Coordinates of C-alpha atoms in Angstrom, one line a residue:
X1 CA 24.7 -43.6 0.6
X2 CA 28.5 -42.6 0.9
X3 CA 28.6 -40.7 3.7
X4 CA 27.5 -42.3 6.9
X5 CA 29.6 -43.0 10.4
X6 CA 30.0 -45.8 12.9
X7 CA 31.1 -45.1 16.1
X8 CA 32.4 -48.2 17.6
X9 CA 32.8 -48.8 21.3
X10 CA 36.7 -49.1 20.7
X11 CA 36.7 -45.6 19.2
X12 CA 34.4 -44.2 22.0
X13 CA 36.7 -46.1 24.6
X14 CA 39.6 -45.2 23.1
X15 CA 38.8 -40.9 23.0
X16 CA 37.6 -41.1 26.1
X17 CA 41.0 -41.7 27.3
X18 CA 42.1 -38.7 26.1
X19 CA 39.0 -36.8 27.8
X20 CA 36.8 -36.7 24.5
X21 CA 33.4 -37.8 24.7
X22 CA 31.6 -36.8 21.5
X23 CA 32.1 -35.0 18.2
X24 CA 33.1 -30.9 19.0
X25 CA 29.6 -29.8 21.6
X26 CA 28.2 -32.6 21.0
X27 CA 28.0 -36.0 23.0
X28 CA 28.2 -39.3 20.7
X29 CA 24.8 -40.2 18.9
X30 CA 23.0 -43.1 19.5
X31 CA 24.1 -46.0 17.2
X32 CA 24.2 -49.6 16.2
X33 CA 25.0 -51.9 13.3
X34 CA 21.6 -53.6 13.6
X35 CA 19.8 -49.9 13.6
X36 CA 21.9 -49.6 10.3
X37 CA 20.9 -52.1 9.1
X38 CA 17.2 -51.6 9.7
X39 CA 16.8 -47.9 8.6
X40 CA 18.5 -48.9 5.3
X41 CA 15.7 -51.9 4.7
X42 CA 13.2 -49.2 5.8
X43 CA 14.7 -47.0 3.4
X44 CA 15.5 -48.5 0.7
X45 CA 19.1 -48.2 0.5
X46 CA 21.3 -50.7 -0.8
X47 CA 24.5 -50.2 0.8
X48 CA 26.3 -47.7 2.9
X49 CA 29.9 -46.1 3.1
X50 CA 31.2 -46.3 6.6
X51 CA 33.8 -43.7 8.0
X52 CA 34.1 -43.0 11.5
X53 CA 35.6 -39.1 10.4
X54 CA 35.5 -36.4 13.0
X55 CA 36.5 -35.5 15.6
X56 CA 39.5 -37.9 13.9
X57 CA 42.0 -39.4 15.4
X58 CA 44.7 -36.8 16.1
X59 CA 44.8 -35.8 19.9
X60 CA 48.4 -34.7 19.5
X61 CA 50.0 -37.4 20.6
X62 CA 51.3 -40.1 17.3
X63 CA 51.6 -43.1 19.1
X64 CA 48.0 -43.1 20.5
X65 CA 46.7 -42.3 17.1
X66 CA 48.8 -44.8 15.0
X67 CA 47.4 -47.6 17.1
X68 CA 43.6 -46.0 17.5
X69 CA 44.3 -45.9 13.7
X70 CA 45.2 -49.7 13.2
X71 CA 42.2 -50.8 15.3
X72 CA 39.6 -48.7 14.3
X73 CA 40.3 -49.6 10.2
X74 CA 40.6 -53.1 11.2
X75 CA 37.1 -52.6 12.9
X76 CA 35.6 -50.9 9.9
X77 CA 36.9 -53.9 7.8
X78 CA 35.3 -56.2 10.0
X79 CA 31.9 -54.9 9.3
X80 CA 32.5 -55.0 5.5
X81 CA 33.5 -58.5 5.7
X82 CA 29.9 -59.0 8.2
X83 CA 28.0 -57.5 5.1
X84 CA 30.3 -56.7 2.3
X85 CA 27.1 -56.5 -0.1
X86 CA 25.7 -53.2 2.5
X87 CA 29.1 -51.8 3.8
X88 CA 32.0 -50.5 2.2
X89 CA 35.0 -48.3 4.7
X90 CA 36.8 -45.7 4.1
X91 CA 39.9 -45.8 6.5
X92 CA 42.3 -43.4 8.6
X93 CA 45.4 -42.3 8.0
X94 CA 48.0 -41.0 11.1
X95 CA 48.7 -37.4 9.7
X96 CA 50.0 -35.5 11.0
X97 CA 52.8 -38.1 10.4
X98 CA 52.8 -38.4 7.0
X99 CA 55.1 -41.6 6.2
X100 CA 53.0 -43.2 8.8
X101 CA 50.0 -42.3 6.7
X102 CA 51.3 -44.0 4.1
X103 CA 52.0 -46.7 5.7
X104 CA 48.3 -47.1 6.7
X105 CA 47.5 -46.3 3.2
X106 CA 49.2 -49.1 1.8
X107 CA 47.6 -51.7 5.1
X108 CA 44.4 -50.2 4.5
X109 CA 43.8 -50.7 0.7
X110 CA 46.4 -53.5 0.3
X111 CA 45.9 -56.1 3.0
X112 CA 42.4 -54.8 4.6
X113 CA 41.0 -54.1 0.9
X114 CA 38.8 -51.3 2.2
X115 CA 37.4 -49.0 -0.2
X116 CA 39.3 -45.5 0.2
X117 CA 40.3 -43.3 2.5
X118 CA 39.0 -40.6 5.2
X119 CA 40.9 -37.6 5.1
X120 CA 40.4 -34.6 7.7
X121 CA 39.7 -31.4 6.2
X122 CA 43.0 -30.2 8.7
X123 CA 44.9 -32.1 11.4
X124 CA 47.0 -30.2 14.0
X125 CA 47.8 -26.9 12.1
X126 CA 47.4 -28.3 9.0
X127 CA 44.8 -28.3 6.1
X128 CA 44.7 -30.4 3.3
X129 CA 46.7 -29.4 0.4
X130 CA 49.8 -28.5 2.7
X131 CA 53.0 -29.1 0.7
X132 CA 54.1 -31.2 3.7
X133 CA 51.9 -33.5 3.2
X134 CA 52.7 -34.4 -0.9
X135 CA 54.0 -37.6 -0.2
X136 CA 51.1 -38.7 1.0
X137 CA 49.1 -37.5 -2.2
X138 CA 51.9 -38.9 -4.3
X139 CA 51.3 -42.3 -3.0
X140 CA 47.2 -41.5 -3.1
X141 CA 47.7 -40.5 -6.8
X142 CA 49.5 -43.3 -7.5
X143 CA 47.2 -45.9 -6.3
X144 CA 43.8 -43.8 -8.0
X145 CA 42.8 -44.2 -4.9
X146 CA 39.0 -42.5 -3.8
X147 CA 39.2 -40.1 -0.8
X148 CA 36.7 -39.1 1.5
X149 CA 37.1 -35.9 2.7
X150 CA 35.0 -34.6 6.2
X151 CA 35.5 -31.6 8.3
X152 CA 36.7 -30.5 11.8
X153 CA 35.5 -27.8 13.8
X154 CA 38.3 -25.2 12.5
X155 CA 41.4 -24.4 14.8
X156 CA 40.6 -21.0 15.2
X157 CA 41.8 -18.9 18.6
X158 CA 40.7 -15.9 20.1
X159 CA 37.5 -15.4 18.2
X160 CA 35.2 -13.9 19.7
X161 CA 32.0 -15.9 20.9
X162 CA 28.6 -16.9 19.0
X163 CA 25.4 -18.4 21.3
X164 CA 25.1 -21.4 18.6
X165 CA 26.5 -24.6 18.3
X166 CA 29.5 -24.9 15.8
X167 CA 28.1 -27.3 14.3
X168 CA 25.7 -25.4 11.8
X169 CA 28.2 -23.2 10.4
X170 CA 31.7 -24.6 11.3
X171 CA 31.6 -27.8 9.9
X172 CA 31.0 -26.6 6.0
X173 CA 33.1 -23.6 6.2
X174 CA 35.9 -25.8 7.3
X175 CA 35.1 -28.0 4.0
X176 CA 35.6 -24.5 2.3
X177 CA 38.7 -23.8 3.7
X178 CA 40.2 -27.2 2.6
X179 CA 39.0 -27.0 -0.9
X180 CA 40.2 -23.8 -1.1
X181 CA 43.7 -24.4 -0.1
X182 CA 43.9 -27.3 -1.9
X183 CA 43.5 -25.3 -5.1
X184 CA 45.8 -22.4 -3.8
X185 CA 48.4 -25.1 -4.0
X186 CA 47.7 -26.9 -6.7
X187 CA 47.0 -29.8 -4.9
X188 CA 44.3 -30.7 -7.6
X189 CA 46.3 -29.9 -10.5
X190 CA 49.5 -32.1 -9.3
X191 CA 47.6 -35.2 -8.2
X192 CA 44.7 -35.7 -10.9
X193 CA 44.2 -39.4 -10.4
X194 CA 42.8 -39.0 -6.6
X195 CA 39.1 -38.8 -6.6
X196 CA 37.9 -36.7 -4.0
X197 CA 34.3 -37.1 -2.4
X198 CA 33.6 -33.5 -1.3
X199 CA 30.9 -33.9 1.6
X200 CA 27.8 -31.6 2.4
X201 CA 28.2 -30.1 -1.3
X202 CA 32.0 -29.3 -0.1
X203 CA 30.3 -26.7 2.2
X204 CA 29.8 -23.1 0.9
X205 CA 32.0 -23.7 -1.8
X206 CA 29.3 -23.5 -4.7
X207 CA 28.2 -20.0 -3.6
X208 CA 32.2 -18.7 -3.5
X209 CA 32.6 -19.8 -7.5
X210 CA 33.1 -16.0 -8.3
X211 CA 35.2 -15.2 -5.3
X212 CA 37.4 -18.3 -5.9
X213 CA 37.7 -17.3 -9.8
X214 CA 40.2 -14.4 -8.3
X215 CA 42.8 -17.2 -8.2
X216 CA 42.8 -17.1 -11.9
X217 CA 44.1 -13.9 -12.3
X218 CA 47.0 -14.3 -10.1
X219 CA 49.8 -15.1 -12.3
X220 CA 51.6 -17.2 -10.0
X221 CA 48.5 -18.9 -8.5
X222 CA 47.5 -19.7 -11.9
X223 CA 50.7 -22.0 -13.1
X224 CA 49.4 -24.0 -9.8
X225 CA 45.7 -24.7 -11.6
X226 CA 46.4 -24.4 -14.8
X227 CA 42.7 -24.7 -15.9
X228 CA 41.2 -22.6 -13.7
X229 CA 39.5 -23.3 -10.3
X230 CA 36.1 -24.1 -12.3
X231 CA 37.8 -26.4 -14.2
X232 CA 38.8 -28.2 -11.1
X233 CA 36.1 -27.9 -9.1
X234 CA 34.0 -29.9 -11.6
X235 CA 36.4 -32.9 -11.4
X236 CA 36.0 -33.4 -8.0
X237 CA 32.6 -35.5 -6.2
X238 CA 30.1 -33.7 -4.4
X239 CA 27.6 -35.6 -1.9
X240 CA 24.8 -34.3 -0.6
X241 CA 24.4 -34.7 2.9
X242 CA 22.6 -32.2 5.3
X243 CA 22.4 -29.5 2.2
X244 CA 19.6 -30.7 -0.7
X245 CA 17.8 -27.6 -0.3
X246 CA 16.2 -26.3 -3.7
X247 CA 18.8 -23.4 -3.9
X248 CA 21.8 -25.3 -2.9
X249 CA 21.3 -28.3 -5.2
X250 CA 20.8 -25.4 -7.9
X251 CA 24.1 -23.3 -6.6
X252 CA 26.1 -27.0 -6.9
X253 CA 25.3 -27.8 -10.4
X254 CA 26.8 -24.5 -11.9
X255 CA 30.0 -25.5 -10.1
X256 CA 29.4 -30.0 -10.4
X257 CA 29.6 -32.5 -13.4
X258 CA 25.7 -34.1 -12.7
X259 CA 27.4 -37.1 -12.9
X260 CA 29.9 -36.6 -9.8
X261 CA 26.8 -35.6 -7.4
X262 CA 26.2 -38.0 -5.1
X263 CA 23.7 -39.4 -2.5
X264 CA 24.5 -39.0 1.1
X265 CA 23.1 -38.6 4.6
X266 CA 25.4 -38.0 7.4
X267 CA 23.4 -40.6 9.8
X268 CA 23.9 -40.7 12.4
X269 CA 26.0 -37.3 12.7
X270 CA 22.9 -34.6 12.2
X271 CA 21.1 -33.3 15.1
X272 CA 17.9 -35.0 13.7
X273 CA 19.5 -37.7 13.3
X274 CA 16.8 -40.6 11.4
X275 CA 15.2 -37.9 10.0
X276 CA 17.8 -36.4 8.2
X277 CA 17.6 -39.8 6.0
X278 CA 14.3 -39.6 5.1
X279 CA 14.3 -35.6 4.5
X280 CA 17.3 -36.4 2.4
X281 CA 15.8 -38.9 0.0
X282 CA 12.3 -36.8 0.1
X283 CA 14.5 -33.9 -1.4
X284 CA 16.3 -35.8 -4.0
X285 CA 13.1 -36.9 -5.4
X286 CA 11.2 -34.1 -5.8
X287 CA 14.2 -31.3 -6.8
X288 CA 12.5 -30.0 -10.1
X289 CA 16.6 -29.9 -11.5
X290 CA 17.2 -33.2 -11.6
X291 CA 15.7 -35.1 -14.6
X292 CA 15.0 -38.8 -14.3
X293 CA 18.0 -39.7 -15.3
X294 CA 20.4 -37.3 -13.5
X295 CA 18.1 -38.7 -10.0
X296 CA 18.9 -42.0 -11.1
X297 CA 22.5 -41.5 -10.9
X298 CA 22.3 -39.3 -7.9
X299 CA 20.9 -42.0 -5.7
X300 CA 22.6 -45.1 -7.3
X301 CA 24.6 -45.1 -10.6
X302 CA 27.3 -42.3 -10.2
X303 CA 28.1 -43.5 -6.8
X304 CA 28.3 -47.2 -8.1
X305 CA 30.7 -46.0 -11.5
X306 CA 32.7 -44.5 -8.5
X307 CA 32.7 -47.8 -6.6
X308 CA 32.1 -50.6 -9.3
X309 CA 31.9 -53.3 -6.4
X310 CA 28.3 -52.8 -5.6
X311 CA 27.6 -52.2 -8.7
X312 CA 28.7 -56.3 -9.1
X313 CA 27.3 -56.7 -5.8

């Protein structure tokens, strides 16, 4: 499963501060390592990777986010080394500051020896693929290193207002946005080596392929992606979390290499929170797309080629 959350007490402790209690209208979920632990035994699943993502760390002030930064990866590292055979973390980063980021990049993967890296979809009044932020992909590039990418409620103002939660539309389109301007700057095409895990089927994404293809006929777009938004769209990872519907999973492989899907949940994010696991792993099973084979991967083998230390494990 490679996308599920921990919210530790210093993280809770540390927003609240700042006057944040919970992630966008909602307050924080119920959780706890031992629950973890228990719902993957129920489950059957092997081993878990751990982000805290949104609402991030960013509350517009760098100092309090480069040390709720330090302490929460070191927390997240401490629970791989309690189970390193069922955790693996993927860390923050203090962007807006992008040296800083770096920085942590190079603590994170170097000296903490966490797995990759947790990357908000924007931060401040950025999203992802902003040429300010190259360096930081440079350095991400360099090191091959596997991202995790999760959304934030957008920073839109003066819309008008919906009766429902953002939560059920927000979240994905947010994703969208993200991908989208990371191929609008070529942010794909100039740093192949990252590998990017695109959560929740990187939102509505898969049902925008013919919209996005407009980028290809831009001249000057199209030095930026050379081989054309479907080319680059199939390179990156897609999990799976809160979106296996029959129509989606059939929507994401005419945009997905099968063997870049990947098994994920969201616990304990979703609103139904345990049961999103098991309504997960039902629909995985019994999608009438997937082969035996392609499932296999889907739920274990893709996700391990990605992350070859469980596979040892």
């Amino acid at each position: 499963d490679v996308h599920q959350h921990v919210i530790p007490d210093v993280y809770k402790n540390e927003l609240a501060r700042v006057g944040v209690l919970g992630s966008g209208e909602n307050p924080w979920p119920a959780w706890s390592i031992p629950r973890q632990l228990e719902l993957m035994d129920e489950l059957g699943i092997d081993a878990v990777l751990l982000s805290i993502a949104s609402p991030g760390a960013w509350f517009g002030d760098i100092d309090f986010t480069v040390r709720l930064v330090k302490t929460c990866n070191e927390t997240m590292a401490q629970m791989v080394a309690d189970h390193p055979r069922k955790f693996g973390a993927m860390s923050f980063v203090s962007l807006p500051d992008v040296e800083q980021a770096c920085k942590d990049v190079a603590y994170a993967l170097d000296v903490l020896k966490m797995d990759g890296i947790n990357l908000q979809s924007h931060t401040g009044e950025r999203y992802l693929g902003h040429p300010d932020e190259n360096e930081l992909y440079a350095e991400l590039d360099r090191r091959r290193a596997v991202i995790f990418l999760h959304p934030q409620r957008p920073p839109a103002r003066n819309m008008p207002h919906y009766s429902f939660p953002a939560g059920y539309t927000e979240l994905t389109f947010d994703t969208t946005r993200a991908v989208t301007n990371m191929l609008y700057n070529g942010t794909f095409a100039k740093y192949p080596n990252i590998r990017w895990i695109m959560p929740h089927m990187a939102g509505v994404t898969p049902f925008l392929l013919f919209r996005l293809g407009g980028l290809d006929d831009d001249p000057k777009i199209r030095e930026r992606i050379p081989d054309g938004v479907a080319a680059y769209l199939r390179r990156l990872y897609y999990d799976v979390a809160q979106s296996p519907s029959p129509l989606a999973l059939r929507a994401l492989l005419e945009i997905a290499d099968p063997s870049r899907i990947l098994f994920g949940t969201d616990y304990p994010s979703a609103r139904n929170v345990e049961k999103v696991m098991r309504d997960t792993i039902e629909a995985v099973r019994t999608f009438d797309g997937f082969d035996d084979e392609t499932r296999r991967n889907v739920m274990a083998r893709n996700a391990e080629r990605l992350l070859p230390r469980f596979a040892r494990a």
